[in-house]
PDB file of C-alpha atoms in Angstrom:
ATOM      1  CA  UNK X   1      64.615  41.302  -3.423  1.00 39.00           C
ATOM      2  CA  UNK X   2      61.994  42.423  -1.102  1.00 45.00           C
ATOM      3  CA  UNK X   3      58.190  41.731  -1.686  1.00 45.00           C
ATOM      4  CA  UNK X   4      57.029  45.366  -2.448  1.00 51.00           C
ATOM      5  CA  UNK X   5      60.249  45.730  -4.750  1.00 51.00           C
ATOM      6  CA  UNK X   6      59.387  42.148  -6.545  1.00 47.00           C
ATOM      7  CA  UNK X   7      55.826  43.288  -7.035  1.00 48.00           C
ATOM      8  CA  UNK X   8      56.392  46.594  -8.711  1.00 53.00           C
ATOM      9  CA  UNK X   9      59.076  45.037 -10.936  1.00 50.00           C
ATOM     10  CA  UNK X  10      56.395  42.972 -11.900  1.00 47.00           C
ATOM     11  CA  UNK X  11      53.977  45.553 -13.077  1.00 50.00           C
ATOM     12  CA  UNK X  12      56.796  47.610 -14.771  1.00 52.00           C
ATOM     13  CA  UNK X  13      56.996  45.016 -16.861  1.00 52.00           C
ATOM     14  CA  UNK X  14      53.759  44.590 -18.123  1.00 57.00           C
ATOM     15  CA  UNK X  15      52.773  46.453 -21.578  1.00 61.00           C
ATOM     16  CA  UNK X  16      49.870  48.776 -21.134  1.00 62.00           C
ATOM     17  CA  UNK X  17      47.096  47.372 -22.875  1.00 59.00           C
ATOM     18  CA  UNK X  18      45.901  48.005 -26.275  1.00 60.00           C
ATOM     19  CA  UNK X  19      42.716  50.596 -26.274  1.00 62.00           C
ATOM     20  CA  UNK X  20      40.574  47.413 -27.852  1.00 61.00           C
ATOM     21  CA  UNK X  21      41.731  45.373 -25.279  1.00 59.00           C
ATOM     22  CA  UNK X  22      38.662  44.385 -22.950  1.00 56.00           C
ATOM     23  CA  UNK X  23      38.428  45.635 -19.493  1.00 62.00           C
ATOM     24  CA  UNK X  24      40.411  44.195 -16.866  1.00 76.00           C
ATOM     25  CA  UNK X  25      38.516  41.173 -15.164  1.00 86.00           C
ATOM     26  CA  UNK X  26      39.125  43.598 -12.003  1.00 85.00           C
ATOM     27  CA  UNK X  27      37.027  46.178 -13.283  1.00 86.00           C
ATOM     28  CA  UNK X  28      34.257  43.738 -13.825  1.00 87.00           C
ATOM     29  CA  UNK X  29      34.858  42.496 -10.414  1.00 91.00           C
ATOM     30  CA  UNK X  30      34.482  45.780  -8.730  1.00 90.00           C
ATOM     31  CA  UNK X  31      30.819  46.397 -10.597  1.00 92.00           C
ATOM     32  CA  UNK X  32      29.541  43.042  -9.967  1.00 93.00           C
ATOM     33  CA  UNK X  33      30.621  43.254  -6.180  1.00 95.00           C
ATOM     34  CA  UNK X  34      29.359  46.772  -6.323  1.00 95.00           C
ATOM     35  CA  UNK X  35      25.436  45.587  -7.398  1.00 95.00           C
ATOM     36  CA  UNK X  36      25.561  43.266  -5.167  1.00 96.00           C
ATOM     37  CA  UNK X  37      26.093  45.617  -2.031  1.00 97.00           C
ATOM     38  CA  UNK X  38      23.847  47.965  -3.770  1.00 96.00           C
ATOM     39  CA  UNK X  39      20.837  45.087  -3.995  1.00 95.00           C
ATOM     40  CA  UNK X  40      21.689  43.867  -0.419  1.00 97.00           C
ATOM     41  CA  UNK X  41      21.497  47.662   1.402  1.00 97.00           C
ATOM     42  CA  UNK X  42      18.493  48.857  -1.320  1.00 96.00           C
ATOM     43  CA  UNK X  43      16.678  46.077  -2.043  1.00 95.00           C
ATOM     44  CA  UNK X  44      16.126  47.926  -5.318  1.00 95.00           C
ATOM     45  CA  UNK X  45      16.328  44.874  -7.986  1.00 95.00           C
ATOM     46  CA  UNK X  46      15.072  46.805 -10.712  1.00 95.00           C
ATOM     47  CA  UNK X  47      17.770  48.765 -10.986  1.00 93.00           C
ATOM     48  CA  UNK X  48      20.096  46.317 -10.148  1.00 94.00           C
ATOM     49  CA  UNK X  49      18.936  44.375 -12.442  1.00 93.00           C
ATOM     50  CA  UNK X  50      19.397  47.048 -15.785  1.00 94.00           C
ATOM     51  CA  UNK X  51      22.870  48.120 -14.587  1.00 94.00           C
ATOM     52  CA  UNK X  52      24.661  45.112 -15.777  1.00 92.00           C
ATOM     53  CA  UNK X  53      23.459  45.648 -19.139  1.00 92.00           C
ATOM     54  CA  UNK X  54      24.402  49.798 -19.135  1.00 93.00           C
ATOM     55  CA  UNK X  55      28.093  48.322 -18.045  1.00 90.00           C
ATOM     56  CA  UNK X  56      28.293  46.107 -20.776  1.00 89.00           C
ATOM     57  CA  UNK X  57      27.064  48.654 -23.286  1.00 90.00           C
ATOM     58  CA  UNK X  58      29.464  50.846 -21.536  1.00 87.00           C
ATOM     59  CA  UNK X  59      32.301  48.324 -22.303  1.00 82.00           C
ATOM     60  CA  UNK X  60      31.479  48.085 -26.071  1.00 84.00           C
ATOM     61  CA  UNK X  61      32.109  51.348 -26.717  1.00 81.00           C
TER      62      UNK X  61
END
């Protein structure tokens, strides 16, 4: 079996995730790398600083 065709047999068979499930660890990933290119070009900490807090309200919901 080739790679590509290995890989997507993989993720056919995972179950889609129940709507209480919490938010894949890539998701989380993606914001955290995102503040930290936005505090690194900006310099704006202050807002850097509140967004993780709006995400994890965000998540709650």
């Amino acid at each position: 079996m080739r790679a590509p065709a290995a890989s997507a047999a993989l993720v056919a068979d995972r179950s889609e995730p129940a709507p209480t499930t919490p938010s894949p660890p890539t998701l989380v990933m993606a914001v955290v790398r995102g503040l930290l290119f936005d505090l690194t070009t900006s310099g704006n900490r202050d807002r850097t600083d509140r967004a993780p807090a709006r995400f994890c309200e965000l998540l709650r919901r």
